[in-house]
Amino acid sequence: MAPTNTPKKKSTGGKPTSTVSYKDALKVGAVCAIVTLVLAIVVTRAWQDGRAFGYAFIYAGAAFVLVSGFTSYLNWVMRKDTQNQDQSYPVMR
């Protein structure tokens, strides 16, 4: 999930971006959901109780939605950032 340096559409002037794709944001959400599911099953001993097993899936779904939503929002913020349009110089001058 390395940052891409692809040019923007011509309507924005063709300036390169340094953001990741939304597809990568969904991948991060899926990984967090899987980790949350496994941890919830282990911690609550969900194999002993069906109700706890259901809650583990609810926690995993919530983790997916929250993490994917937050990473997509941060990605959107970085794509709309106009503060540092000129990146032809090093970060530390």
Coordinates of C-alpha atoms in Angstrom, one line a residue:
M1 CA 0.0 0.0 0.0
A2 CA 2.7 2.5 -1.1
P3 CA 1.6 6.0 -1.9
T4 CA 0.9 6.5 -5.6
N5 CA 2.3 9.4 -7.5
T6 CA -0.1 9.4 -10.4
P7 CA -1.2 12.6 -12.1
K8 CA -4.6 14.0 -11.4
K9 CA -7.2 14.5 -14.1
K10 CA -6.7 17.4 -16.5
S11 CA -9.4 19.4 -14.9
T12 CA -7.2 19.8 -11.8
G13 CA -4.1 20.9 -13.6
G14 CA -2.4 17.5 -13.8
K15 CA -0.6 17.9 -10.5
P16 CA 0.6 14.6 -8.9
T17 CA -0.9 13.3 -5.7
S18 CA 0.6 11.3 -2.9
T19 CA -2.4 9.4 -1.6
V20 CA -3.4 5.8 -1.6
S21 CA -6.4 4.5 -3.5
Y22 CA -9.8 3.9 -1.9
K23 CA -9.4 0.2 -2.7
D24 CA -6.4 0.1 -0.3
A25 CA -8.5 1.8 2.3
L26 CA -11.1 -1.0 2.0
K27 CA -8.3 -3.6 2.2
V28 CA -7.1 -2.1 5.5
G29 CA -10.7 -2.2 6.8
A30 CA -11.0 -5.9 5.8
V31 CA -7.7 -6.7 7.6
C32 CA -8.9 -4.9 10.7
A33 CA -12.2 -6.7 10.6
I34 CA -10.6 -10.1 10.3
V35 CA -8.2 -9.4 13.2
T36 CA -11.2 -8.1 15.3
L37 CA -13.2 -11.2 14.5
V38 CA -10.4 -13.6 15.5
L39 CA -9.7 -11.6 18.7
A40 CA -13.4 -11.4 19.6
I41 CA -13.9 -15.1 19.1
V42 CA -10.8 -15.9 21.2
V43 CA -11.5 -13.4 24.0
T44 CA -15.2 -14.2 24.4
R45 CA -14.8 -17.9 23.9
A46 CA -17.5 -17.7 21.2
W47 CA -17.2 -21.4 20.4
Q48 CA -19.1 -22.0 23.7
D49 CA -21.9 -19.6 23.2
G50 CA -23.8 -18.8 20.0
R51 CA -24.7 -15.4 21.2
A52 CA -21.1 -14.4 21.7
F53 CA -20.3 -15.8 18.3
G54 CA -22.9 -13.4 16.8
Y55 CA -21.5 -10.5 18.7
A56 CA -18.0 -11.3 17.3
F57 CA -19.3 -10.8 13.8
I58 CA -21.1 -7.6 14.8
Y59 CA -17.8 -6.3 16.2
A60 CA -15.9 -7.3 13.1
G61 CA -18.5 -5.5 10.9
A62 CA -18.3 -2.4 13.0
A63 CA -14.5 -2.4 12.8
F64 CA -14.7 -2.7 9.0
V65 CA -17.1 0.2 8.7
L66 CA -15.2 2.4 11.1
V67 CA -11.7 1.8 9.8
S68 CA -12.6 1.9 6.1
G69 CA -14.7 5.0 6.7
F70 CA -11.9 6.8 8.6
T71 CA -9.2 5.8 6.1
S72 CA -11.4 6.9 3.2
Y73 CA -12.1 10.2 4.9
L74 CA -8.3 10.8 5.5
N75 CA -7.6 9.9 1.9
W76 CA -10.3 12.4 0.7
V77 CA -8.8 15.1 2.9
M78 CA -5.3 14.5 1.5
R79 CA -6.6 14.5 -2.1
K80 CA -8.2 17.9 -1.4
D81 CA -5.1 19.4 0.3
T82 CA -4.0 22.5 -1.6
Q83 CA -1.5 23.7 1.0
N84 CA 1.6 22.2 -0.6
Q85 CA 0.9 22.4 -4.3
D86 CA 4.6 23.0 -5.2
Q87 CA 6.4 19.8 -4.2
S88 CA 9.4 20.3 -6.5
Y89 CA 11.7 21.0 -3.6
P90 CA 12.7 18.7 -0.7
V91 CA 10.6 18.6 2.4
M92 CA 13.4 20.1 4.5
R93 CA 14.9 23.0 2.5

